[in-house]
Amino acid sequence: MYELEELFKVSDKIVSLEKGTFLFHEGQPAKEMYILLSGKAHVFKMNAEGKELYLRLCKKNDIVGELTLFTVDPRYLFNVRMIESGKVAAINIEALERVLFNNGRLAAEFMKWMNDHIRKTITKFRDLVLNGKKGALYSTLIRLSNSYGVQNSGGIMIDVALTNQDLANFCGTARESVSRMLGELRNEGIISISRKKITIHDLQYLRTEIDCENCPTEFCNID
């Protein structure tokens, strides 16, 4: 990808991070943007009681911290925590802003990427707000299948280990509610779960239940 190649040229250091390490915290002064080179990370918000709402599950080549560009006194809007050990490329925000001012092609590509990212975020919140608890879970499963799904003889396996609490954090609801809804889906043969990995046997059922608009996968994902 052209834009990633150009961004890597701006990067001035590679950082290794262990599982559980925070890349940055919400409200912290923002000096760098990051590209994941390996590992996985959760992007999330936390309320005053410590409840977490997962917004993204990031993997290799995903960018985090980008929403601080071209702002006065930039501060990170979210928390980012590694859920697998990995490496990130750090890019100084001021240096990146100078590059974008002088590289029209990169600036245009970056604006397009930002626009796509905003559209994805809007559709995620739409699903959470308008479709209720069941719709939030079904939408999350569909998005996870688009980002991490592996087709096999039984259906689509989401190739990332997920606890019921993880799914509850993505849906903004209680773990008990998610556990009950997953149990219902298992009993109906819609999904199966083995070693914390979910296989979706009837994706169309989930889509029909939430009146899925069949958005392009570049918008309907969890990255």
Coordinates of N, CA, C and O in Angstrom, one line a residue, residues 47-183:
N47 N -15.6 4.3 31.2 CA -16.3 5.3 32.0 C -15.8 5.4 33.4 O -14.8 4.8 33.8
A48 N -16.4 6.3 34.2 CA -15.9 6.6 35.5 C -15.9 5.4 36.4 O -15.1 5.3 37.4
E49 N -16.8 4.4 36.1 CA -16.9 3.2 37.0 C -15.9 2.1 36.5 O -15.8 1.0 37.1
G50 N -15.1 2.4 35.4 CA -14.2 1.4 34.9 C -14.7 0.5 33.9 O -14.0 -0.5 33.5
K51 N -16.0 0.7 33.5 CA -16.5 -0.2 32.4 C -16.0 0.1 31.1 O -15.9 1.3 30.7
E52 N -15.6 -0.9 30.3 CA -14.9 -0.7 29.0 C -15.9 -0.9 27.9 O -16.7 -1.8 27.9
L53 N -15.7 -0.1 26.9 CA -16.5 -0.2 25.6 C -15.4 -0.4 24.5 O -14.7 0.6 24.2
Y54 N -15.3 -1.6 23.9 CA -14.4 -1.8 22.8 C -14.9 -1.2 21.5 O -16.0 -1.4 21.2
L55 N -14.0 -0.5 20.9 CA -14.4 0.2 19.6 C -13.8 -0.5 18.4 O -14.3 -0.6 17.3
R56 N -12.5 -1.0 18.6 CA -11.8 -1.6 17.5 C -11.0 -2.8 18.0 O -10.5 -2.7 19.2
L57 N -10.7 -3.8 17.2 CA -9.7 -4.8 17.5 C -8.7 -4.7 16.3 O -9.0 -5.1 15.2
C58 N -7.6 -4.2 16.6 CA -6.6 -3.8 15.6 C -5.6 -4.9 15.4 O -5.1 -5.6 16.4
K59 N -5.1 -5.1 14.2 CA -4.1 -6.1 13.8 C -3.0 -5.4 13.0 O -3.0 -4.2 12.9
K60 N -2.2 -6.2 12.4 CA -1.0 -5.7 11.6 C -1.5 -4.7 10.5 O -2.5 -4.9 9.8
N61 N -0.7 -3.6 10.4 CA -0.9 -2.5 9.5 C -2.1 -1.6 9.8 O -2.4 -0.6 9.1
D62 N -2.8 -1.8 11.0 CA -3.8 -0.9 11.4 C -3.1 0.3 12.1 O -2.1 0.2 12.7
I63 N -3.8 1.5 11.9 CA -3.2 2.7 12.5 C -4.1 3.1 13.7 O -5.3 3.0 13.7
V64 N -3.4 3.6 14.8 CA -4.1 4.1 16.0 C -3.5 5.4 16.4 O -2.3 5.7 16.1
G65 N -4.3 6.3 16.9 CA -3.8 7.6 17.4 C -3.9 8.7 16.3 O -3.4 9.8 16.5
E66 N -4.6 8.3 15.2 CA -4.6 9.2 14.0 C -5.6 10.4 14.2 O -5.4 11.5 13.6
L67 N -6.5 10.3 15.2 CA -7.5 11.4 15.3 C -6.9 12.6 16.0 O -7.7 13.6 16.3
T68 N -5.7 12.6 16.4 CA -5.0 13.8 17.0 C -4.4 14.7 16.0 O -3.9 15.8 16.4
L69 N -4.4 14.4 14.8 CA -3.7 15.3 13.8 C -4.4 16.6 13.6 O -5.7 16.7 13.7
F70 N -3.6 17.6 13.4 CA -4.1 19.0 13.1 C -5.1 19.5 14.1 O -6.1 20.1 13.8
T71 N -4.8 19.3 15.4 CA -5.6 19.8 16.5 C -4.7 20.6 17.4 O -3.5 20.3 17.5
V72 N -5.3 21.6 18.1 CA -4.5 22.3 19.1 C -4.5 21.5 20.4 O -5.5 21.0 20.9
D73 N -3.3 21.5 21.0 CA -3.1 20.7 22.3 C -3.7 19.3 22.1 O -4.6 18.9 22.8
P74 N -3.1 18.5 21.2 CA -3.7 17.2 20.9 C -3.6 16.2 22.0 O -2.6 16.2 22.7
R75 N -4.7 15.5 22.3 CA -4.8 14.5 23.3 C -5.5 13.3 22.8 O -6.4 13.4 21.9
Y76 N -5.0 12.1 23.2 CA -5.6 10.9 22.7 C -7.1 10.8 23.2 O -7.4 11.1 24.3
L77 N -8.0 10.3 22.3 CA -9.4 10.3 22.5 C -9.8 8.9 23.1 O -10.9 8.8 23.7
F78 N -8.9 7.9 23.0 CA -9.3 6.6 23.4 C -8.1 5.9 24.2 O -7.0 6.5 24.2
N79 N -8.3 4.8 24.7 CA -7.2 3.9 25.3 C -6.9 2.9 24.2 O -7.7 2.4 23.5
V80 N -5.6 2.5 24.2 CA -5.2 1.4 23.3 C -4.3 0.4 24.2 O -3.3 0.8 24.8
R81 N -4.7 -0.8 24.3 CA -4.0 -1.8 25.1 C -3.7 -3.1 24.2 O -4.6 -3.6 23.5
M82 N -2.5 -3.5 24.3 CA -2.1 -4.7 23.5 C -2.8 -6.0 24.2 O -2.7 -6.2 25.4
I83 N -3.4 -6.8 23.3 CA -3.9 -8.1 23.8 C -3.1 -9.2 23.3 O -3.3 -10.4 23.7
E84 N -2.1 -8.9 22.5 CA -1.0 -9.9 22.1 C 0.2 -9.1 22.0 O 0.2 -7.9 21.6
S85 N 1.3 -9.7 22.4 CA 2.6 -9.0 22.3 C 2.9 -8.7 20.9 O 2.6 -9.4 20.0
G86 N 3.6 -7.5 20.6 CA 3.8 -7.2 19.3 C 4.7 -5.9 19.2 O 5.3 -5.5 20.2
K87 N 4.8 -5.4 18.0 CA 5.6 -4.2 17.7 C 4.8 -3.1 17.0 O 3.9 -3.5 16.3
V88 N 5.2 -1.9 17.2 CA 4.5 -0.8 16.6 C 5.5 0.2 16.0 O 6.6 0.3 16.6
A89 N 5.2 0.8 14.9 CA 6.0 1.9 14.4 C 5.5 3.2 14.9 O 4.3 3.5 14.7
A90 N 6.3 4.0 15.5 CA 5.9 5.3 16.1 C 6.2 6.4 15.1 O 7.3 6.5 14.5
I91 N 5.2 7.3 14.9 CA 5.4 8.4 13.9 C 5.1 9.7 14.7 O 4.0 9.9 15.2
N92 N 6.0 10.6 14.7 CA 5.8 11.9 15.4 C 4.7 12.7 14.6 O 4.8 12.8 13.4
I93 N 3.8 13.2 15.4 CA 2.6 13.8 14.8 C 3.0 15.1 14.0 O 2.5 15.4 12.9
E94 N 3.9 15.9 14.6 CA 4.3 17.1 13.9 C 5.0 16.8 12.6 O 4.8 17.5 11.6
A95 N 5.9 15.8 12.7 CA 6.6 15.4 11.5 C 5.6 14.9 10.4 O 5.8 15.3 9.2
L96 N 4.6 14.2 10.8 CA 3.6 13.7 9.8 C 2.8 14.8 9.2 O 2.5 14.8 8.0
E97 N 2.4 15.8 10.0 CA 1.7 16.9 9.5 C 2.5 17.7 8.5 O 1.9 18.1 7.4
R98 N 3.8 17.8 8.7 CA 4.6 18.5 7.7 C 4.7 17.7 6.4 O 4.6 18.3 5.3
V99 N 4.8 16.4 6.5 CA 4.8 15.5 5.3 C 3.5 15.6 4.5 O 3.5 15.7 3.3
L100 N 2.4 15.6 5.2 CA 1.1 15.7 4.6 C 0.9 17.0 3.9 O 0.3 17.1 2.8
F101 N 1.4 18.1 4.4 CA 1.3 19.4 3.8 C 2.1 19.4 2.5 O 1.7 20.1 1.5
N102 N 3.2 18.7 2.4 CA 4.1 18.7 1.2 C 3.9 17.5 0.3 O 4.5 17.5 -0.8
N103 N 3.0 16.6 0.6 CA 2.9 15.4 -0.3 C 1.4 15.3 -0.5 O 0.6 14.7 0.2
G104 N 0.9 15.9 -1.7 CA -0.5 15.9 -2.0 C -1.1 14.5 -2.1 O -2.2 14.3 -1.7
R105 N -0.4 13.6 -2.7 CA -0.9 12.3 -3.0 C -1.2 11.6 -1.6 O -2.2 11.0 -1.4
L106 N -0.2 11.7 -0.8 CA -0.3 11.0 0.5 C -1.4 11.6 1.3 O -2.2 11.0 2.0
A107 N -1.5 13.0 1.3 CA -2.6 13.7 2.0 C -4.0 13.2 1.5 O -4.9 13.0 2.3
A108 N -4.1 13.1 0.2 CA -5.4 12.6 -0.3 C -5.7 11.2 0.1 O -6.9 10.9 0.5
E109 N -4.7 10.3 0.1 CA -4.9 8.9 0.5 C -5.3 8.9 2.0 O -6.1 8.1 2.4
F110 N -4.6 9.7 2.7 CA -4.8 9.7 4.2 C -6.2 10.2 4.5 O -6.9 9.7 5.4
M111 N -6.7 11.3 3.7 CA -8.0 11.8 3.9 C -9.1 10.7 3.6 O -10.1 10.6 4.3
K112 N -8.8 10.0 2.5 CA -9.8 8.9 2.1 C -9.8 7.9 3.2 O -10.9 7.4 3.6
W113 N -8.7 7.5 3.7 CA -8.6 6.5 4.8 C -9.4 7.0 6.0 O -10.2 6.2 6.6
M114 N -9.2 8.3 6.4 CA -9.9 8.8 7.5 C -11.4 8.9 7.3 O -12.2 8.6 8.2
N115 N -11.8 9.2 6.1 CA -13.2 9.2 5.8 C -13.8 7.8 5.9 O -14.9 7.6 6.5
D116 N -13.1 6.8 5.4 CA -13.6 5.4 5.6 C -13.7 5.0 7.0 O -14.6 4.4 7.5
H117 N -12.7 5.4 7.8 CA -12.7 5.1 9.2 C -13.8 5.7 10.0 O -14.5 5.1 10.8
I118 N -14.2 7.0 9.6 CA -15.3 7.7 10.3 C -16.6 7.0 9.9 O -17.5 6.8 10.7
R119 N -16.7 6.6 8.6 CA -18.0 5.9 8.2 C -18.1 4.6 9.0 O -19.2 4.2 9.4
K120 N -17.0 3.8 9.2 CA -17.1 2.6 9.9 C -17.5 2.9 11.4 O -18.4 2.1 11.9
T121 N -17.0 3.9 12.0 CA -17.3 4.2 13.3 C -18.8 4.6 13.5 O -19.5 4.1 14.4
I122 N -19.3 5.4 12.5 CA -20.7 5.8 12.6 C -21.6 4.6 12.5 O -22.6 4.4 13.2
T123 N -21.3 3.6 11.6 CA -22.2 2.4 11.4 C -22.1 1.6 12.6 O -23.1 0.9 13.0
K124 N -21.0 1.5 13.3 CA -20.9 0.7 14.5 C -21.8 1.3 15.6 O -22.6 0.6 16.3
F125 N -21.7 2.6 15.8 CA -22.6 3.2 16.8 C -24.1 3.1 16.4 O -24.9 3.0 17.3
R126 N -24.4 3.2 15.1 CA -25.8 3.0 14.7 C -26.3 1.7 15.1 O -27.4 1.5 15.6
D127 N -25.5 0.6 14.9 CA -25.9 -0.7 15.3 C -26.1 -0.9 16.8 O -27.0 -1.5 17.3
L128 N -25.2 -0.3 17.6 CA -25.3 -0.4 19.0 C -26.5 0.4 19.5 O -27.2 -0.1 20.5
V129 N -26.8 1.5 19.0 CA -27.9 2.3 19.5 C -29.3 1.9 19.0 O -30.3 1.8 19.7
L130 N -29.4 1.5 17.7 CA -30.7 1.3 17.1 C -31.2 -0.2 17.2 O -32.4 -0.4 17.1
N131 N -30.3 -1.1 17.3 CA -30.7 -2.5 17.2 C -30.8 -3.3 18.5 O -31.1 -4.5 18.6
G132 N -30.6 -2.6 19.7 CA -30.8 -3.3 21.0 C -29.6 -4.2 21.2 O -28.7 -4.3 20.5
K133 N -29.7 -4.9 22.4 CA -28.7 -5.8 22.8 C -28.4 -7.0 21.8 O -27.3 -7.3 21.5
K134 N -29.5 -7.6 21.3 CA -29.4 -8.7 20.4 C -28.7 -8.2 19.1 O -27.8 -8.8 18.5
G135 N -29.2 -7.0 18.6 CA -28.7 -6.5 17.4 C -27.2 -6.1 17.5 O -26.4 -6.3 16.6
A136 N -26.8 -5.6 18.7 CA -25.4 -5.2 18.9 C -24.5 -6.5 18.9 O -23.5 -6.4 18.3
L137 N -25.0 -7.6 19.5 CA -24.2 -8.8 19.4 C -24.1 -9.4 18.0 O -23.0 -9.7 17.6
Y138 N -25.3 -9.5 17.3 CA -25.3 -10.0 16.0 C -24.4 -9.2 15.1 O -23.6 -9.7 14.2
S139 N -24.5 -7.9 15.2 CA -23.7 -7.0 14.3 C -22.2 -7.2 14.6 O -21.4 -7.2 13.7
T140 N -21.9 -7.3 15.9 CA -20.5 -7.6 16.3 C -19.9 -8.9 15.7 O -18.8 -8.9 15.2
L141 N -20.7 -9.9 15.8 CA -20.3 -11.2 15.2 C -20.1 -11.1 13.7 O -19.1 -11.7 13.2
I142 N -21.0 -10.4 13.0 CA -20.8 -10.2 11.6 C -19.5 -9.4 11.3 O -18.8 -9.8 10.4
R143 N -19.3 -8.4 12.0 CA -18.1 -7.6 11.8 C -16.8 -8.4 12.1 O -15.8 -8.3 11.4
L144 N -16.9 -9.2 13.2 CA -15.7 -10.0 13.5 C -15.5 -11.0 12.4 O -14.3 -11.3 12.0
S145 N -16.5 -11.6 11.8 CA -16.4 -12.5 10.7 C -15.8 -11.9 9.5 O -15.0 -12.5 8.8
N146 N -16.1 -10.6 9.3 CA -15.5 -9.9 8.1 C -14.0 -9.6 8.3 O -13.3 -9.6 7.4
S147 N -13.6 -9.4 9.6 CA -12.3 -9.0 9.8 C -11.4 -10.2 10.1 O -10.2 -10.2 9.7
Y148 N -11.9 -11.2 10.8 CA -11.1 -12.4 11.2 C -11.7 -13.7 10.8 O -11.2 -14.7 11.3
G149 N -12.7 -13.7 9.9 CA -13.3 -15.0 9.6 C -12.5 -15.8 8.7 O -11.8 -15.3 7.7
V150 N -12.5 -17.1 8.9 CA -11.8 -18.1 8.1 C -12.8 -19.2 7.7 O -13.5 -19.8 8.6
Q151 N -13.1 -19.3 6.4 CA -14.1 -20.2 5.9 C -13.6 -21.7 6.1 O -12.4 -22.0 5.8
N152 N -14.4 -22.5 6.7 CA -14.1 -23.9 6.8 C -15.4 -24.7 6.4 O -16.4 -24.2 6.0
S153 N -15.3 -26.0 6.6 CA -16.4 -26.9 6.1 C -17.7 -26.6 6.9 O -18.8 -26.9 6.4
G154 N -17.6 -26.1 8.1 CA -18.7 -25.9 9.0 C -19.3 -24.5 8.9 O -20.4 -24.3 9.5
G155 N -18.6 -23.6 8.4 CA -19.1 -22.2 8.3 C -17.9 -21.3 8.4 O -16.9 -21.5 7.7
I156 N -18.0 -20.2 9.1 CA -16.9 -19.2 9.2 C -16.4 -19.1 10.6 O -17.2 -18.7 11.6
M157 N -15.2 -19.5 10.8 CA -14.6 -19.4 12.2 C -13.9 -18.1 12.4 O -13.2 -17.6 11.6
I158 N -14.3 -17.4 13.5 CA -13.7 -16.2 13.9 C -12.3 -16.5 14.5 O -12.3 -17.0 15.7
D159 N -11.3 -16.3 13.8 CA -9.9 -16.8 14.2 C -9.3 -15.9 15.2 O -8.1 -15.4 15.0
V160 N -10.0 -15.6 16.3 CA -9.4 -14.8 17.4 C -10.2 -15.3 18.7 O -11.4 -15.4 18.7
A161 N -9.4 -15.5 19.8 CA -10.1 -16.0 21.0 C -10.8 -14.9 21.6 O -10.3 -13.8 21.8
L162 N -12.1 -15.1 22.0 CA -13.0 -14.1 22.6 C -13.7 -14.7 23.8 O -14.3 -15.8 23.7
T163 N -13.6 -14.0 24.9 CA -14.4 -14.4 26.0 C -15.8 -13.7 25.9 O -16.0 -12.8 25.1
N164 N -16.7 -14.2 26.7 CA -18.1 -13.5 26.8 C -17.9 -12.1 27.2 O -18.7 -11.2 26.8
Q165 N -17.0 -11.8 28.1 CA -16.7 -10.4 28.5 C -16.2 -9.5 27.4 O -16.6 -8.4 27.3
D166 N -15.3 -10.1 26.6 CA -14.9 -9.4 25.4 C -16.0 -8.9 24.5 O -16.1 -7.8 24.1
L167 N -16.9 -9.9 24.2 CA -18.1 -9.6 23.4 C -19.0 -8.6 24.1 O -19.5 -7.7 23.4
A168 N -19.2 -8.7 25.4 CA -20.0 -7.7 26.1 C -19.4 -6.3 26.0 O -20.1 -5.3 25.9
N169 N -18.1 -6.2 26.0 CA -17.4 -4.9 25.9 C -17.6 -4.3 24.5 O -17.6 -3.1 24.4
F170 N -17.6 -5.2 23.5 CA -17.9 -4.7 22.2 C -19.3 -4.2 22.0 O -19.6 -3.3 21.2
C171 N -20.2 -4.8 22.7 CA -21.6 -4.5 22.6 C -22.1 -3.5 23.6 O -23.3 -3.0 23.4
G172 N -21.3 -3.1 24.6 CA -21.8 -2.2 25.5 C -22.9 -2.7 26.4 O -23.8 -1.9 26.8
T173 N -22.8 -4.0 26.7 CA -23.9 -4.6 27.6 C -23.2 -5.5 28.6 O -22.0 -5.6 28.7
A174 N -24.1 -6.2 29.4 CA -23.6 -7.0 30.5 C -23.2 -8.4 30.0 O -23.7 -8.9 29.0
R175 N -22.1 -8.9 30.6 CA -21.7 -10.3 30.2 C -22.8 -11.3 30.3 O -22.9 -12.2 29.5
E176 N -23.6 -11.2 31.3 CA -24.7 -12.2 31.5 C -25.7 -12.2 30.3 O -26.1 -13.2 29.9
S177 N -25.9 -11.0 29.8 CA -26.8 -10.9 28.6 C -26.2 -11.6 27.4 O -26.9 -12.3 26.6
V178 N -24.9 -11.3 27.2 CA -24.2 -11.9 26.1 C -24.2 -13.4 26.2 O -24.4 -14.2 25.2
S179 N -23.9 -13.9 27.4 CA -23.8 -15.4 27.6 C -25.2 -16.0 27.3 O -25.2 -17.1 26.7
R180 N -26.3 -15.4 27.7 CA -27.6 -15.9 27.4 C -27.9 -15.9 25.9 O -28.4 -16.9 25.4
M181 N -27.6 -14.8 25.2 CA -27.8 -14.8 23.8 C -26.9 -15.8 23.0 O -27.4 -16.4 22.1
L182 N -25.7 -15.9 23.4 CA -24.8 -16.9 22.8 C -25.4 -18.3 23.0 O -25.3 -19.2 22.1
G183 N -25.9 -18.6 24.2 CA -26.5 -19.9 24.5 C -27.6 -20.2 23.6 O -27.8 -21.3 23.1

